PDB file of C-alpha atoms in Angstrom:
ATOM      1  CA  UNK V  44     -58.009 -72.262 -30.517  1.00 48.00           C
ATOM      2  CA  UNK V  45     -56.870 -69.919 -27.775  1.00 52.00           C
ATOM      3  CA  UNK V  46     -58.216 -66.402 -27.931  1.00 57.00           C
ATOM      4  CA  UNK V  47     -55.797 -63.858 -29.363  1.00 66.00           C
ATOM      5  CA  UNK V  48     -55.102 -61.185 -26.740  1.00 70.00           C
ATOM      6  CA  UNK V  49     -56.612 -57.819 -27.536  1.00 69.00           C
ATOM      7  CA  UNK V  50     -53.759 -55.450 -28.506  1.00 69.00           C
ATOM      8  CA  UNK V  51     -52.804 -52.171 -26.865  1.00 66.00           C
ATOM      9  CA  UNK V  52     -55.468 -49.693 -27.973  1.00 64.00           C
ATOM     10  CA  UNK V  53     -52.773 -47.115 -28.719  1.00 61.00           C
ATOM     11  CA  UNK V  54     -51.483 -49.369 -31.528  1.00 65.00           C
ATOM     12  CA  UNK V  55     -54.134 -48.585 -34.124  1.00 63.00           C
ATOM     13  CA  UNK V  56     -52.737 -50.890 -36.801  1.00 68.00           C
ATOM     14  CA  UNK V  57     -52.690 -53.812 -34.361  1.00 69.00           C
ATOM     15  CA  UNK V  58     -56.298 -53.075 -33.393  1.00 64.00           C
ATOM     16  CA  UNK V  59     -57.331 -52.968 -37.075  1.00 66.00           C
ATOM     17  CA  UNK V  60     -55.606 -56.321 -37.667  1.00 70.00           C
ATOM     18  CA  UNK V  61     -57.338 -57.825 -34.621  1.00 69.00           C
ATOM     19  CA  UNK V  62     -60.700 -56.681 -36.000  1.00 68.00           C
ATOM     20  CA  UNK V  63     -59.889 -58.049 -39.472  1.00 67.00           C
ATOM     21  CA  UNK V  64     -58.952 -61.402 -37.949  1.00 70.00           C
ATOM     22  CA  UNK V  65     -62.277 -61.534 -36.128  1.00 66.00           C
ATOM     23  CA  UNK V  66     -64.271 -60.526 -39.178  1.00 57.00           C
ATOM     24  CA  UNK V  67     -62.576 -63.110 -41.433  1.00 49.00           C
ATOM     25  CA  UNK V  68     -63.237 -65.936 -39.005  1.00 46.00           C
ATOM     26  CA  UNK V  69     -59.547 -66.669 -38.363  1.00 43.00           C
ATOM     27  CA  UNK V  70     -60.453 -66.873 -34.698  1.00 42.00           C
ATOM     28  CA  UNK V  71     -62.723 -69.754 -33.822  1.00 42.00           C
ATOM     29  CA  UNK V  72     -64.056 -68.005 -30.758  1.00 47.00           C
ATOM     30  CA  UNK V  73     -65.337 -64.495 -30.163  1.00 50.00           C
ATOM     31  CA  UNK V  74     -64.472 -64.756 -26.501  1.00 55.00           C
ATOM     32  CA  UNK V  75     -61.874 -62.603 -24.793  1.00 56.00           C
ATOM     33  CA  UNK V  76     -60.171 -63.831 -21.660  1.00 59.00           C
ATOM     34  CA  UNK V  77     -61.014 -62.206 -18.343  1.00 59.00           C
ATOM     35  CA  UNK V  78     -57.450 -60.864 -18.062  1.00 57.00           C
ATOM     36  CA  UNK V  79     -57.563 -59.314 -21.530  1.00 60.00           C
ATOM     37  CA  UNK V  80     -60.972 -57.780 -20.861  1.00 58.00           C
ATOM     38  CA  UNK V  81     -59.770 -56.323 -17.550  1.00 57.00           C
ATOM     39  CA  UNK V  82     -56.673 -54.897 -19.218  1.00 55.00           C
ATOM     40  CA  UNK V  83     -58.667 -53.274 -22.015  1.00 60.00           C
ATOM     41  CA  UNK V  84     -61.094 -51.738 -19.543  1.00 57.00           C
ATOM     42  CA  UNK V  85     -58.195 -50.400 -17.487  1.00 52.00           C
ATOM     43  CA  UNK V  86     -56.740 -48.792 -20.624  1.00 53.00           C
ATOM     44  CA  UNK V  87     -60.112 -47.191 -21.337  1.00 55.00           C
ATOM     45  CA  UNK V  88     -60.431 -45.809 -17.809  1.00 51.00           C
ATOM     46  CA  UNK V  89     -56.877 -44.476 -17.817  1.00 46.00           C
ATOM     47  CA  UNK V  90     -57.534 -42.787 -21.140  1.00 50.00           C
ATOM     48  CA  UNK V  91     -60.576 -41.039 -19.695  1.00 49.00           C
ATOM     49  CA  UNK V  92     -58.519 -39.519 -16.886  1.00 46.00           C
ATOM     50  CA  UNK V  93     -55.699 -38.584 -19.275  1.00 45.00           C
ATOM     51  CA  UNK V  94     -53.112 -40.989 -17.823  1.00 40.00           C
ATOM     52  CA  UNK V  95     -52.442 -42.787 -21.087  1.00 38.00           C
ATOM     53  CA  UNK V  96     -49.819 -40.967 -23.203  1.00 41.00           C
ATOM     54  CA  UNK V  97     -51.489 -39.541 -26.293  1.00 47.00           C
ATOM     55  CA  UNK V  98     -49.978 -40.075 -29.722  1.00 44.00           C
ATOM     56  CA  UNK V  99     -48.911 -36.906 -31.481  1.00 49.00           C
ATOM     57  CA  UNK V 100     -51.295 -35.702 -34.178  1.00 56.00           C
ATOM     58  CA  UNK V 101     -50.942 -33.116 -36.946  1.00 68.00           C
ATOM     59  CA  UNK V 102     -54.217 -31.644 -35.655  1.00 79.00           C
ATOM     60  CA  UNK V 103     -54.531 -29.864 -32.353  1.00 87.00           C
ATOM     61  CA  UNK V 104     -57.297 -31.125 -30.093  1.00 89.00           C
ATOM     62  CA  UNK V 105     -59.518 -29.458 -27.520  1.00 92.00           C
ATOM     63  CA  UNK V 106     -61.540 -31.714 -25.228  1.00 91.00           C
ATOM     64  CA  UNK V 107     -64.307 -29.697 -23.594  1.00 91.00           C
ATOM     65  CA  UNK V 108     -66.538 -31.065 -20.841  1.00 90.00           C
ATOM     66  CA  UNK V 109     -69.572 -29.092 -19.695  1.00 91.00           C
ATOM     67  CA  UNK V 110     -70.059 -29.557 -15.956  1.00 89.00           C
ATOM     68  CA  UNK V 111     -72.813 -28.833 -13.462  1.00 87.00           C
ATOM     69  CA  UNK V 112     -76.232 -30.108 -12.355  1.00 85.00           C
ATOM     70  CA  UNK V 113     -77.649 -29.716 -15.877  1.00 80.00           C
ATOM     71  CA  UNK V 114     -75.328 -32.494 -17.123  1.00 82.00           C
ATOM     72  CA  UNK V 115     -75.811 -35.001 -14.304  1.00 79.00           C
ATOM     73  CA  UNK V 116     -77.566 -37.408 -16.704  1.00 81.00           C
ATOM     74  CA  UNK V 117     -74.710 -37.039 -19.222  1.00 82.00           C
ATOM     75  CA  UNK V 118     -76.925 -35.050 -21.556  1.00 83.00           C
ATOM     76  CA  UNK V 119     -77.257 -31.371 -22.396  1.00 85.00           C
ATOM     77  CA  UNK V 120     -79.937 -29.469 -24.321  1.00 87.00           C
ATOM     78  CA  UNK V 121     -79.069 -29.172 -28.010  1.00 89.00           C
ATOM     79  CA  UNK V 122     -79.833 -25.449 -27.901  1.00 90.00           C
ATOM     80  CA  UNK V 123     -77.375 -24.967 -25.017  1.00 90.00           C
ATOM     81  CA  UNK V 124     -74.641 -27.042 -26.687  1.00 90.00           C
ATOM     82  CA  UNK V 125     -75.115 -25.307 -30.040  1.00 92.00           C
ATOM     83  CA  UNK V 126     -74.882 -21.825 -28.536  1.00 94.00           C
ATOM     84  CA  UNK V 127     -71.834 -22.795 -26.477  1.00 93.00           C
ATOM     85  CA  UNK V 128     -69.948 -24.129 -29.508  1.00 94.00           C
ATOM     86  CA  UNK V 129     -70.771 -21.072 -31.634  1.00 94.00           C
ATOM     87  CA  UNK V 130     -69.778 -18.654 -28.862  1.00 94.00           C
ATOM     88  CA  UNK V 131     -66.574 -20.611 -28.183  1.00 95.00           C
ATOM     89  CA  UNK V 132     -65.602 -20.528 -31.866  1.00 94.00           C
ATOM     90  CA  UNK V 133     -66.305 -16.794 -32.132  1.00 93.00           C
ATOM     91  CA  UNK V 134     -64.289 -16.132 -28.969  1.00 94.00           C
ATOM     92  CA  UNK V 135     -61.289 -18.097 -30.255  1.00 93.00           C
ATOM     93  CA  UNK V 136     -61.379 -16.391 -33.674  1.00 93.00           C
ATOM     94  CA  UNK V 137     -61.715 -12.889 -32.208  1.00 90.00           C
ATOM     95  CA  UNK V 138     -58.834 -13.523 -29.783  1.00 90.00           C
ATOM     96  CA  UNK V 139     -56.698 -14.716 -32.699  1.00 89.00           C
ATOM     97  CA  UNK V 140     -57.539 -11.571 -34.638  1.00 87.00           C
ATOM     98  CA  UNK V 141     -56.503  -9.446 -31.660  1.00 84.00           C
ATOM     99  CA  UNK V 142     -53.231 -11.361 -31.296  1.00 82.00           C
ATOM    100  CA  UNK V 143     -52.329 -10.604 -34.919  1.00 78.00           C
ATOM    101  CA  UNK V 144     -52.829  -6.886 -34.258  1.00 69.00           C
ATOM    102  CA  UNK V 145     -55.738  -6.687 -36.695  1.00 65.00           C
ATOM    103  CA  UNK V 146     -58.681  -6.541 -34.303  1.00 64.00           C
ATOM    104  CA  UNK V 147     -61.801  -4.803 -35.573  1.00 62.00           C
ATOM    105  CA  UNK V 148     -65.015  -4.008 -33.727  1.00 61.00           C
ATOM    106  CA  UNK V 149     -67.490  -4.232 -36.631  1.00 63.00           C
ATOM    107  CA  UNK V 150     -65.877  -5.427 -39.880  1.00 68.00           C
ATOM    108  CA  UNK V 151     -66.005  -9.204 -40.493  1.00 76.00           C
ATOM    109  CA  UNK V 152     -63.095 -11.341 -39.344  1.00 78.00           C
ATOM    110  CA  UNK V 153     -61.011 -12.164 -42.463  1.00 78.00           C
ATOM    111  CA  UNK V 154     -61.786 -15.536 -44.031  1.00 82.00           C
ATOM    112  CA  UNK V 155     -58.162 -16.680 -43.931  1.00 83.00           C
ATOM    113  CA  UNK V 156     -57.973 -16.069 -40.202  1.00 81.00           C
ATOM    114  CA  UNK V 157     -61.207 -17.983 -39.660  1.00 87.00           C
ATOM    115  CA  UNK V 158     -59.734 -20.956 -41.524  1.00 86.00           C
ATOM    116  CA  UNK V 159     -56.653 -20.878 -39.299  1.00 87.00           C
ATOM    117  CA  UNK V 160     -58.798 -20.952 -36.145  1.00 89.00           C
ATOM    118  CA  UNK V 161     -61.655 -23.221 -37.250  1.00 89.00           C
ATOM    119  CA  UNK V 162     -62.642 -25.964 -34.801  1.00 91.00           C
ATOM    120  CA  UNK V 163     -64.418 -29.145 -35.921  1.00 89.00           C
ATOM    121  CA  UNK V 164     -66.522 -31.308 -33.629  1.00 88.00           C
ATOM    122  CA  UNK V 165     -65.102 -34.824 -33.816  1.00 83.00           C
ATOM    123  CA  UNK V 166     -66.729 -36.922 -31.088  1.00 77.00           C
ATOM    124  CA  UNK V 167     -68.367 -36.908 -27.692  1.00 77.00           C
ATOM    125  CA  UNK V 168     -66.779 -38.657 -24.740  1.00 70.00           C
ATOM    126  CA  UNK V 169     -67.884 -39.946 -21.300  1.00 65.00           C
ATOM    127  CA  UNK V 170     -68.001 -37.050 -18.846  1.00 63.00           C
ATOM    128  CA  UNK V 171     -70.728 -34.847 -17.448  1.00 72.00           C
ATOM    129  CA  UNK V 172     -70.990 -34.052 -21.148  1.00 81.00           C
ATOM    130  CA  UNK V 173     -67.870 -33.864 -23.276  1.00 85.00           C
ATOM    131  CA  UNK V 174     -67.083 -33.050 -26.891  1.00 87.00           C
ATOM    132  CA  UNK V 175     -63.790 -33.289 -28.767  1.00 89.00           C
ATOM    133  CA  UNK V 176     -62.908 -30.411 -31.109  1.00 91.00           C
ATOM    134  CA  UNK V 177     -60.120 -30.599 -33.677  1.00 89.00           C
ATOM    135  CA  UNK V 178     -58.069 -27.686 -34.972  1.00 87.00           C
ATOM    136  CA  UNK V 179     -57.164 -27.012 -38.624  1.00 86.00           C
ATOM    137  CA  UNK V 180     -55.487 -29.730 -40.662  1.00 76.00           C
ATOM    138  CA  UNK V 181     -52.615 -27.460 -41.656  1.00 59.00           C
ATOM    139  CA  UNK V 182     -51.191 -24.233 -40.321  1.00 50.00           C
ATOM    140  CA  UNK V 183     -49.948 -21.680 -42.867  1.00 49.00           C
ATOM    141  CA  UNK V 184     -46.252 -20.904 -42.534  1.00 49.00           C
ATOM    142  CA  UNK V 185     -45.560 -17.589 -40.815  1.00 48.00           C
ATOM    143  CA  UNK V 186     -42.486 -15.475 -41.560  1.00 48.00           C
ATOM    144  CA  UNK V 187     -40.101 -14.977 -38.660  1.00 45.00           C
ATOM    145  CA  UNK V 188     -39.760 -11.398 -37.475  1.00 44.00           C
ATOM    146  CA  UNK V 189     -36.259 -12.040 -36.076  1.00 40.00           C
ATOM    147  CA  UNK V 190     -34.965 -15.305 -37.605  1.00 44.00           C
ATOM    148  CA  UNK V 191     -31.914 -15.342 -35.318  1.00 38.00           C
ATOM    149  CA  UNK V 192     -34.222 -16.078 -32.377  1.00 35.00           C
ATOM    150  CA  UNK V 193     -35.718 -19.178 -33.999  1.00 39.00           C
ATOM    151  CA  UNK V 194     -39.150 -20.084 -35.324  1.00 41.00           C
ATOM    152  CA  UNK V 195     -42.403 -19.252 -33.648  1.00 45.00           C
ATOM    153  CA  UNK V 196     -43.327 -21.833 -31.062  1.00 50.00           C
ATOM    154  CA  UNK V 197     -47.115 -21.478 -31.335  1.00 67.00           C
ATOM    155  CA  UNK V 198     -49.625 -21.708 -34.147  1.00 81.00           C
ATOM    156  CA  UNK V 199     -52.254 -18.982 -34.338  1.00 84.00           C
ATOM    157  CA  UNK V 200     -55.027 -21.199 -32.969  1.00 88.00           C
ATOM    158  CA  UNK V 201     -52.760 -22.434 -30.185  1.00 88.00           C
ATOM    159  CA  UNK V 202     -51.990 -18.858 -29.166  1.00 86.00           C
ATOM    160  CA  UNK V 203     -55.693 -17.993 -29.207  1.00 90.00           C
ATOM    161  CA  UNK V 204     -56.776 -20.985 -27.126  1.00 91.00           C
ATOM    162  CA  UNK V 205     -53.874 -20.492 -24.725  1.00 89.00           C
ATOM    163  CA  UNK V 206     -55.062 -16.906 -24.222  1.00 90.00           C
ATOM    164  CA  UNK V 207     -58.640 -18.054 -23.559  1.00 92.00           C
ATOM    165  CA  UNK V 208     -57.344 -20.579 -21.032  1.00 92.00           C
ATOM    166  CA  UNK V 209     -55.211 -17.848 -19.430  1.00 90.00           C
ATOM    167  CA  UNK V 210     -58.441 -15.902 -18.840  1.00 90.00           C
ATOM    168  CA  UNK V 211     -60.079 -19.018 -17.423  1.00 91.00           C
ATOM    169  CA  UNK V 212     -57.206 -19.652 -15.003  1.00 90.00           C
ATOM    170  CA  UNK V 213     -56.986 -16.015 -13.899  1.00 88.00           C
ATOM    171  CA  UNK V 214     -60.731 -15.839 -13.271  1.00 88.00           C
ATOM    172  CA  UNK V 215     -60.461 -18.805 -10.927  1.00 86.00           C
ATOM    173  CA  UNK V 216     -57.946 -17.040  -8.691  1.00 73.00           C
ATOM    174  CA  UNK V 217     -60.154 -13.985  -8.126  1.00 61.00           C
ATOM    175  CA  UNK V 218     -59.419 -11.133  -5.725  1.00 58.00           C
ATOM    176  CA  UNK V 219     -55.770 -10.199  -5.871  1.00 54.00           C
ATOM    177  CA  UNK V 220     -55.375 -11.120  -9.550  1.00 59.00           C
ATOM    178  CA  UNK V 221     -58.321  -9.108 -10.891  1.00 67.00           C
ATOM    179  CA  UNK V 222     -55.861  -6.593 -12.318  1.00 70.00           C
ATOM    180  CA  UNK V 223     -54.047  -9.422 -14.094  1.00 74.00           C
ATOM    181  CA  UNK V 224     -57.352 -10.600 -15.534  1.00 80.00           C
ATOM    182  CA  UNK V 225     -58.232  -7.133 -16.839  1.00 77.00           C
ATOM    183  CA  UNK V 226     -54.705  -6.665 -18.180  1.00 73.00           C
ATOM    184  CA  UNK V 227     -55.117  -9.891 -20.175  1.00 79.00           C
ATOM    185  CA  UNK V 228     -58.700  -9.254 -21.317  1.00 82.00           C
ATOM    186  CA  UNK V 229     -59.025  -5.646 -22.393  1.00 77.00           C
ATOM    187  CA  UNK V 230     -56.109  -5.433 -24.855  1.00 79.00           C
ATOM    188  CA  UNK V 231     -58.020  -8.056 -26.869  1.00 84.00           C
ATOM    189  CA  UNK V 232     -60.524  -5.351 -27.746  1.00 81.00           C
ATOM    190  CA  UNK V 233     -64.309  -4.880 -27.811  1.00 84.00           C
ATOM    191  CA  UNK V 234     -65.044  -7.708 -30.270  1.00 87.00           C
ATOM    192  CA  UNK V 235     -63.427 -10.305 -28.017  1.00 89.00           C
ATOM    193  CA  UNK V 236     -65.124  -8.817 -24.958  1.00 88.00           C
ATOM    194  CA  UNK V 237     -68.493  -9.066 -26.717  1.00 90.00           C
ATOM    195  CA  UNK V 238     -68.028 -12.727 -27.669  1.00 93.00           C
ATOM    196  CA  UNK V 239     -66.704 -13.704 -24.246  1.00 93.00           C
ATOM    197  CA  UNK V 240     -69.735 -12.012 -22.710  1.00 92.00           C
ATOM    198  CA  UNK V 241     -72.001 -14.123 -24.927  1.00 94.00           C
ATOM    199  CA  UNK V 242     -70.061 -17.282 -24.043  1.00 94.00           C
ATOM    200  CA  UNK V 243     -70.115 -16.694 -20.289  1.00 94.00           C
ATOM    201  CA  UNK V 244     -73.710 -15.460 -20.306  1.00 93.00           C
ATOM    202  CA  UNK V 245     -74.880 -18.723 -21.872  1.00 93.00           C
ATOM    203  CA  UNK V 246     -72.952 -20.773 -19.318  1.00 93.00           C
ATOM    204  CA  UNK V 247     -74.298 -18.731 -16.379  1.00 93.00           C
ATOM    205  CA  UNK V 248     -77.889 -18.970 -17.658  1.00 92.00           C
ATOM    206  CA  UNK V 249     -77.537 -22.762 -17.917  1.00 91.00           C
ATOM    207  CA  UNK V 250     -75.692 -23.172 -14.613  1.00 90.00           C
ATOM    208  CA  UNK V 251     -72.689 -24.746 -16.335  1.00 91.00           C
ATOM    209  CA  UNK V 252     -68.953 -24.783 -15.808  1.00 91.00           C
ATOM    210  CA  UNK V 253     -66.254 -26.066 -18.174  1.00 92.00           C
ATOM    211  CA  UNK V 254     -63.336 -28.479 -17.951  1.00 92.00           C
ATOM    212  CA  UNK V 255     -60.935 -28.190 -20.891  1.00 93.00           C
ATOM    213  CA  UNK V 256     -57.893 -30.137 -22.081  1.00 92.00           C
ATOM    214  CA  UNK V 257     -55.843 -28.729 -24.958  1.00 92.00           C
ATOM    215  CA  UNK V 258     -53.403 -30.953 -26.865  1.00 90.00           C
ATOM    216  CA  UNK V 259     -51.038 -29.283 -29.312  1.00 84.00           C
ATOM    217  CA  UNK V 260     -49.689 -30.998 -32.415  1.00 76.00           C
ATOM    218  CA  UNK V 261     -46.326 -31.166 -30.614  1.00 76.00           C
ATOM    219  CA  UNK V 262     -47.815 -33.262 -27.818  1.00 78.00           C
ATOM    220  CA  UNK V 263     -47.986 -30.538 -25.142  1.00 84.00           C
ATOM    221  CA  UNK V 264     -51.039 -30.816 -22.877  1.00 89.00           C
ATOM    222  CA  UNK V 265     -52.744 -28.055 -20.896  1.00 91.00           C
ATOM    223  CA  UNK V 266     -55.747 -28.466 -18.598  1.00 91.00           C
ATOM    224  CA  UNK V 267     -58.041 -25.811 -17.140  1.00 92.00           C
ATOM    225  CA  UNK V 268     -61.139 -25.897 -14.960  1.00 91.00           C
ATOM    226  CA  UNK V 269     -63.730 -23.110 -15.171  1.00 92.00           C
ATOM    227  CA  UNK V 270     -66.102 -23.047 -12.208  1.00 91.00           C
ATOM    228  CA  UNK V 271     -69.460 -21.293 -12.163  1.00 90.00           C
ATOM    229  CA  UNK V 272     -67.954 -18.494 -10.037  1.00 89.00           C
ATOM    230  CA  UNK V 273     -65.045 -18.019 -12.437  1.00 90.00           C
ATOM    231  CA  UNK V 274     -67.425 -17.879 -15.408  1.00 92.00           C
ATOM    232  CA  UNK V 275     -69.521 -15.230 -13.638  1.00 91.00           C
ATOM    233  CA  UNK V 276     -66.411 -13.195 -12.797  1.00 88.00           C
ATOM    234  CA  UNK V 277     -65.525 -12.905 -16.496  1.00 89.00           C
ATOM    235  CA  UNK V 278     -69.155 -12.170 -17.398  1.00 91.00           C
ATOM    236  CA  UNK V 279     -69.360  -9.323 -14.889  1.00 86.00           C
ATOM    237  CA  UNK V 280     -66.109  -7.842 -16.140  1.00 85.00           C
ATOM    238  CA  UNK V 281     -67.293  -7.960 -19.760  1.00 85.00           C
ATOM    239  CA  UNK V 282     -70.746  -6.553 -18.943  1.00 84.00           C
ATOM    240  CA  UNK V 283     -69.413  -3.595 -17.005  1.00 81.00           C
ATOM    241  CA  UNK V 284     -66.698  -2.552 -19.457  1.00 78.00           C
ATOM    242  CA  UNK V 285     -67.174   0.451 -21.706  1.00 77.00           C
ATOM    243  CA  UNK V 286     -64.888   1.083 -24.684  1.00 75.00           C
ATOM    244  CA  UNK V 287     -64.558   4.690 -25.858  1.00 71.00           C
ATOM    245  CA  UNK V 288     -64.551   5.842 -29.477  1.00 70.00           C
ATOM    246  CA  UNK V 289     -61.142   5.382 -31.099  1.00 72.00           C
ATOM    247  CA  UNK V 290     -58.929   8.463 -31.376  1.00 78.00           C
ATOM    248  CA  UNK V 291     -55.627   8.977 -33.210  1.00 83.00           C
ATOM    249  CA  UNK V 292     -52.340  10.385 -31.934  1.00 83.00           C
ATOM    250  CA  UNK V 293     -48.850  11.047 -33.328  1.00 87.00           C
ATOM    251  CA  UNK V 294     -45.684  10.193 -31.391  1.00 84.00           C
ATOM    252  CA  UNK V 295     -41.950  10.420 -31.989  1.00 86.00           C
ATOM    253  CA  UNK V 296     -39.471   8.261 -30.115  1.00 81.00           C
ATOM    254  CA  UNK V 297     -37.353   5.116 -30.114  1.00 83.00           C
ATOM    255  CA  UNK V 298     -38.619   1.711 -31.204  1.00 79.00           C
ATOM    256  CA  UNK V 299     -37.575  -0.733 -28.492  1.00 76.00           C
ATOM    257  CA  UNK V 300     -38.961  -4.168 -27.714  1.00 71.00           C
ATOM    258  CA  UNK V 301     -41.089  -6.197 -30.128  1.00 64.00           C
ATOM    259  CA  UNK V 302     -43.058  -9.406 -29.635  1.00 61.00           C
ATOM    260  CA  UNK V 303     -43.246 -11.492 -32.783  1.00 55.00           C
ATOM    261  CA  UNK V 304     -46.255 -13.631 -31.956  1.00 54.00           C
ATOM    262  CA  UNK V 305     -48.198 -11.051 -29.964  1.00 60.00           C
ATOM    263  CA  UNK V 306     -47.637  -8.485 -32.722  1.00 67.00           C
ATOM    264  CA  UNK V 307     -46.780  -5.720 -30.295  1.00 73.00           C
ATOM    265  CA  UNK V 308     -44.067  -3.076 -29.989  1.00 78.00           C
ATOM    266  CA  UNK V 309     -42.703  -0.686 -27.377  1.00 79.00           C
ATOM    267  CA  UNK V 310     -41.974   2.946 -28.204  1.00 81.00           C
ATOM    268  CA  UNK V 311     -40.118   5.244 -25.811  1.00 83.00           C
ATOM    269  CA  UNK V 312     -41.418   8.710 -26.691  1.00 83.00           C
ATOM    270  CA  UNK V 313     -39.355  11.889 -26.592  1.00 83.00           C
ATOM    271  CA  UNK V 314     -41.348  12.738 -23.473  1.00 82.00           C
ATOM    272  CA  UNK V 315     -39.912   9.563 -21.869  1.00 83.00           C
ATOM    273  CA  UNK V 316     -43.276   7.776 -21.880  1.00 82.00           C
ATOM    274  CA  UNK V 317     -43.191   4.051 -22.639  1.00 82.00           C
ATOM    275  CA  UNK V 318     -46.069   3.038 -24.911  1.00 80.00           C
ATOM    276  CA  UNK V 319     -46.922  -0.590 -25.618  1.00 79.00           C
ATOM    277  CA  UNK V 320     -48.927  -0.892 -28.812  1.00 79.00           C
ATOM    278  CA  UNK V 321     -50.284  -3.672 -30.996  1.00 75.00           C
ATOM    279  CA  UNK V 322     -49.272  -3.757 -34.642  1.00 74.00           C
ATOM    280  CA  UNK V 323     -50.864  -5.521 -37.605  1.00 69.00           C
ATOM    281  CA  UNK V 324     -49.225  -8.632 -39.028  1.00 64.00           C
ATOM    282  CA  UNK V 325     -48.632  -6.983 -42.411  1.00 65.00           C
ATOM    283  CA  UNK V 326     -46.473  -4.325 -40.713  1.00 71.00           C
ATOM    284  CA  UNK V 327     -44.212  -6.681 -38.779  1.00 70.00           C
ATOM    285  CA  UNK V 328     -41.853  -7.045 -41.747  1.00 68.00           C
ATOM    286  CA  UNK V 329     -40.893  -3.383 -41.331  1.00 71.00           C
ATOM    287  CA  UNK V 330     -39.807  -3.680 -37.728  1.00 74.00           C
ATOM    288  CA  UNK V 331     -36.356  -5.113 -38.367  1.00 74.00           C
ATOM    289  CA  UNK V 332     -35.566  -1.930 -40.317  1.00 74.00           C
ATOM    290  CA  UNK V 333     -36.599   0.346 -37.453  1.00 73.00           C
ATOM    291  CA  UNK V 334     -35.498  -1.636 -34.421  1.00 75.00           C
ATOM    292  CA  UNK V 335     -33.626   0.539 -31.889  1.00 74.00           C
ATOM    293  CA  UNK V 336     -34.002   3.638 -34.090  1.00 77.00           C
ATOM    294  CA  UNK V 337     -35.954   6.887 -33.838  1.00 84.00           C
ATOM    295  CA  UNK V 338     -39.363   6.563 -35.438  1.00 82.00           C
ATOM    296  CA  UNK V 339     -42.580   8.453 -35.998  1.00 82.00           C
ATOM    297  CA  UNK V 340     -45.765   6.523 -35.379  1.00 81.00           C
ATOM    298  CA  UNK V 341     -49.457   7.192 -35.853  1.00 84.00           C
ATOM    299  CA  UNK V 342     -51.498   5.364 -33.228  1.00 82.00           C
ATOM    300  CA  UNK V 343     -55.127   4.548 -32.654  1.00 79.00           C
ATOM    301  CA  UNK V 344     -56.036   5.059 -29.000  1.00 80.00           C
ATOM    302  CA  UNK V 345     -58.988   3.437 -27.234  1.00 76.00           C
ATOM    303  CA  UNK V 346     -59.890   3.693 -23.572  1.00 78.00           C
ATOM    304  CA  UNK V 347     -61.921   1.196 -21.605  1.00 77.00           C
ATOM    305  CA  UNK V 348     -63.624   1.910 -18.298  1.00 78.00           C
ATOM    306  CA  UNK V 349     -64.555  -0.979 -16.065  1.00 71.00           C
ATOM    307  CA  UNK V 350     -65.495  -1.953 -12.505  1.00 66.00           C
ATOM    308  CA  UNK V 351     -64.995   0.822  -9.958  1.00 65.00           C
ATOM    309  CA  UNK V 352     -64.480   3.543 -12.573  1.00 69.00           C
ATOM    310  CA  UNK V 353     -60.996   2.303 -13.430  1.00 74.00           C
ATOM    311  CA  UNK V 354     -59.615   2.999 -16.893  1.00 75.00           C
ATOM    312  CA  UNK V 355     -57.182   1.282 -19.282  1.00 76.00           C
ATOM    313  CA  UNK V 356     -55.688   2.844 -22.430  1.00 80.00           C
ATOM    314  CA  UNK V 357     -54.989   0.672 -25.491  1.00 77.00           C
ATOM    315  CA  UNK V 358     -52.679   1.667 -28.347  1.00 81.00           C
ATOM    316  CA  UNK V 359     -52.469   0.291 -31.882  1.00 78.00           C
ATOM    317  CA  UNK V 360     -49.910   1.292 -34.555  1.00 80.00           C
ATOM    318  CA  UNK V 361     -51.463   2.296 -37.897  1.00 76.00           C
ATOM    319  CA  UNK V 362     -48.341   3.808 -39.522  1.00 79.00           C
ATOM    320  CA  UNK V 363     -44.624   3.651 -38.760  1.00 79.00           C
ATOM    321  CA  UNK V 364     -41.663   5.433 -40.371  1.00 79.00           C
ATOM    322  CA  UNK V 365     -38.206   6.771 -39.581  1.00 79.00           C
ATOM    323  CA  UNK V 366     -38.133  10.102 -37.748  1.00 78.00           C
TER     324      UNK V 366
END
């Protein structure tokens, strides 16, 4: 009997049926033709270089490959891999907390937020050394701040990983975009800076870089490459940053722009100063009542000093009411 051609690997049900046929002895020969074998190997190679369209999945996926001399034999020390995965998870969760406007420097990250940003190791793949991480099975529904503008386009974990990859990409450009890198990093707060320092320190100590591919549940794909020099650039920035003690201030002005996902607002003070401040997720429901009106706001103010004695001021809304 002629060998049944091996099906397209993307058709999982067809592959399962092919395996069942083999196991039940419906095929008299275990041989696969040379053409079928060549085709299956080509599919495998194309998949490894991301040229085969991926099927959409309800779970987001992050493929992370550690690169560098330490992985030339396609292995990596368990202690190095373990630390990297822990530091990566903590970085993603702390970024997510900052994006919701609820960043803290010492108190534990809320359990619900950790569940929304939890990554699970699924498999390793051929690379210098690669591991596939899966996002949460389900994403909790999030109320729209301004329904007329449509639903949020990103899940919390997608926003967090996109922000981490933004930092990766900016660190690779260097020089003229250092200000853009600091502008993206420091508003995330001291907790995120601490975890990113741990992440980059481990990579620098091990002489590793990172290649990452993020696949959203909607099928969007983003790829980033983090070289050893880019990793060190972020490490140096984190190491040489100094956050001041938080102070409070009271302002009166007009509530202007608001970003639903970033949980941030703009207030034009009576002194004509434009302040951009983060706001906690549990306060976003109030904003539609105050939009484009005069408000009073109590703010937490933190200052961070970094390379060259430069300083950045960060604002966070802790109370908001009509003036």
